[in-house]
Amino acid sequence: MTANEDQEMELEALRSIYEGDDCFKELSSVSFQYRIGNPEDPKAFLLEISWPETYPETSPTISLDAFFNNRISPDVKRTIIAQLEEQVEANLGTAMIYTLFEWAKENQESLMKNHQPVVNAVTLTSSSENSTNLISKKKEKKEQLTKSQKRKLTGKTDNKGELPRGWNWVDVIKHLSKTGGKEED
């Protein structure tokens, strides 16, 4: 088989295996991402693998440069890539994307054993003063009205946008006629 036929067969197999799997994402016909672990798990990471034209005879490109992986230290990333490249060498010449994803899932704990979450400079710290300002800004936001609600509101208001005096008053006479007045002896 030629490299292109092998790639097409593996692409079809990956699509059928990972159909409906939220962790798997096909970026292009030669590039794939798989999230190892739950998104809330601090030891979760996003593995991106893309293959060159001569794949599977040559090794695929393995990357952990996704934004999701910013909390992983560069040393841990290098360790993960080195161990995955060992798996690539063992499987060279065969379709291996599925094998690499599954191997990474099975060995997530050992791959991330030295993981210490990295605090990036992008991380914002909030003070109580900032949080109270945000709360007050949220309260000031006006209610969004639909077009028909706005039309009805303009029909009821005067030119200043205020409702006329007594717009919600109960018609006293009508009310008394329905309920009956106080009976005199």
C-alpha atoms as one frame of an Amber mdcrd trajectory, in Angstrom:
protein
   0.000   0.000   0.000   1.104   3.553  -0.604   1.400   6.143   2.146  -1.743
   7.934   0.935  -3.820   4.722   1.033  -2.592   3.990   4.558  -3.455   7.536
   5.610  -6.943   7.322   4.123  -7.608   4.017   5.857  -6.373   5.358   9.202
  -8.400   8.549   8.793 -11.546   6.503   8.173 -10.758   4.276  11.163 -10.166
   7.283  13.464 -13.431   8.898  12.395 -15.394   5.719  13.071 -13.660   4.960
  16.407 -13.931   8.459  17.849 -17.349   9.363  16.442 -19.247  11.164  19.198
 -16.180  11.353  21.492 -15.902  14.901  22.883 -12.204  14.430  23.611 -11.292
  13.852  19.951 -11.090  16.680  17.428 -10.075  16.436  13.786  -8.321  19.715
  12.983  -7.669  18.727   9.363  -7.337  15.499   7.399  -3.757  15.154   8.687
  -3.942  16.788  12.138  -5.799  15.548  15.231  -6.226  16.572  18.864  -7.191
  14.393  21.798  -7.834  15.622  25.338  -6.340  13.234  27.859  -8.335  13.442
  31.121 -11.286  15.571  32.224 -11.129  19.329  31.525 -11.419  20.065  35.272
  -8.544  17.712  36.105  -5.305  19.687  36.648  -3.397  16.764  35.127  -5.385
  16.789  31.880  -3.603  17.756  28.683  -4.335  18.204  24.995  -2.269  16.039
  22.665  -1.976  17.169  19.044  -0.600  14.811  16.413  -0.189  15.555  12.710
   1.302  13.359  10.061   3.598  14.272   7.148   3.067  13.140   3.536   5.202
  10.020   4.020   3.437   8.859   7.193   3.363   6.014   8.468   6.901   5.360
   7.146   8.041   8.546   8.910   7.096   9.619  12.405   4.185  12.008  13.013
   4.631  15.420  14.620   3.625  15.471  18.292   2.750  18.798  19.912   1.613
  19.996  23.328   1.567  23.693  22.358  -2.210  24.145  22.651  -3.444  26.928
  24.944  -5.104  24.261  27.114  -1.583  23.064  28.068  -0.290  26.435  29.333
  -0.444  25.240  32.929   1.969  22.368  32.213   5.659  23.108  32.747   8.040
  22.816  29.773   9.956  19.986  31.496   6.829  17.853  31.838   5.927  18.597
  28.201   9.389  17.442  27.077   9.033  14.250  29.129   5.608  13.464  27.642
   6.843  14.074  24.081   9.973  11.967  24.664   7.926   9.013  25.945   5.451
   9.345  23.071   8.336   9.411  20.577   9.547   6.101  22.048   6.104   4.687
  21.225   6.384   6.150  17.715   9.706   4.373  17.155   8.170   1.073  18.291
   5.199   1.485  15.893   6.995   3.027  12.905   5.613   1.738   9.609   2.122
   1.083  10.971  -0.917   3.280  11.615  -0.264   4.607  15.109  -2.425   7.663
  15.917  -5.035   5.582  17.742  -2.270   3.654  19.526  -0.603   6.881  20.682
  -3.852   8.395  21.961  -4.772   5.215  23.837  -1.252   4.814  25.244  -1.357
   8.417  26.509  -4.782   7.795  28.138  -3.543   4.627  29.858  -0.321   6.269
  31.067  -1.671   9.689  32.015  -0.727   9.322  35.684   2.861   8.286  34.982
   3.238  10.992  32.304   2.012  13.697  34.680   3.629  12.433  37.909   6.063
  15.393  38.091   3.408  17.918  37.112   3.203  21.074  39.194   0.627  23.564
  37.888   2.338  26.614  36.406   0.931  30.038  37.226   1.135  32.179  34.102
   1.587  35.915  34.007  -1.747  36.071  32.193  -3.585  34.851  35.295  -5.522
  37.710  36.859  -5.775  38.241  40.563  -8.929  39.832  41.837  -9.324  41.962
  44.900 -12.534  42.532  46.793 -12.624  46.089  45.410 -12.581  44.856  41.806
 -15.261  42.281  42.487 -17.608  44.859  44.060 -17.120  47.130  41.021 -18.039
  44.262  38.716 -21.164  43.500  40.749 -22.301  47.139  40.665 -21.715  47.281
  36.889 -23.845  44.188  36.436 -26.704  45.781  38.393 -26.608  48.910  36.195
 -27.198  46.928  33.013 -30.657  47.644  31.634 -33.127  44.964  30.730 -33.149
  44.134  27.016 -36.572  44.544  25.417 -37.881  43.048  22.210 -39.060  45.289
  19.381 -42.751  44.696  20.164 -42.186  45.440  23.854 -40.533  48.728  22.937
 -43.462  49.676  20.672 -45.985  48.995  23.446 -43.891  50.975  25.911 -43.676
  53.994  23.601 -47.461  53.904  23.171 -47.941  54.219  26.927 -45.293  56.853
  27.683 -45.149  60.591  27.106 -42.400  62.399  25.192 -40.014  62.167  28.180
 -40.334  58.390  28.380 -42.371  58.520  31.591 -45.689  56.811  32.159 -48.623
  59.232  32.681 -49.829  59.841  36.218 -52.292  57.186  37.338 -51.576  54.714
  34.512 -51.890  51.793  36.924 -54.684  53.133  39.108 -57.763  51.030  39.558
 -60.967  52.623  38.335 -62.563  53.129  41.719 -66.151  53.403  40.500 -65.894
  50.304  38.325 -64.320  48.423  41.205 -67.006  49.437  43.690 -69.819  48.598
  41.288 -68.495  45.083  40.895 -67.780  44.449  44.548 -70.633  46.422  45.972
 -70.348  49.246  48.385 -70.598  49.142  52.136 -74.200  48.364  53.122 -75.904
  50.906  55.341 -78.347  49.873  58.071
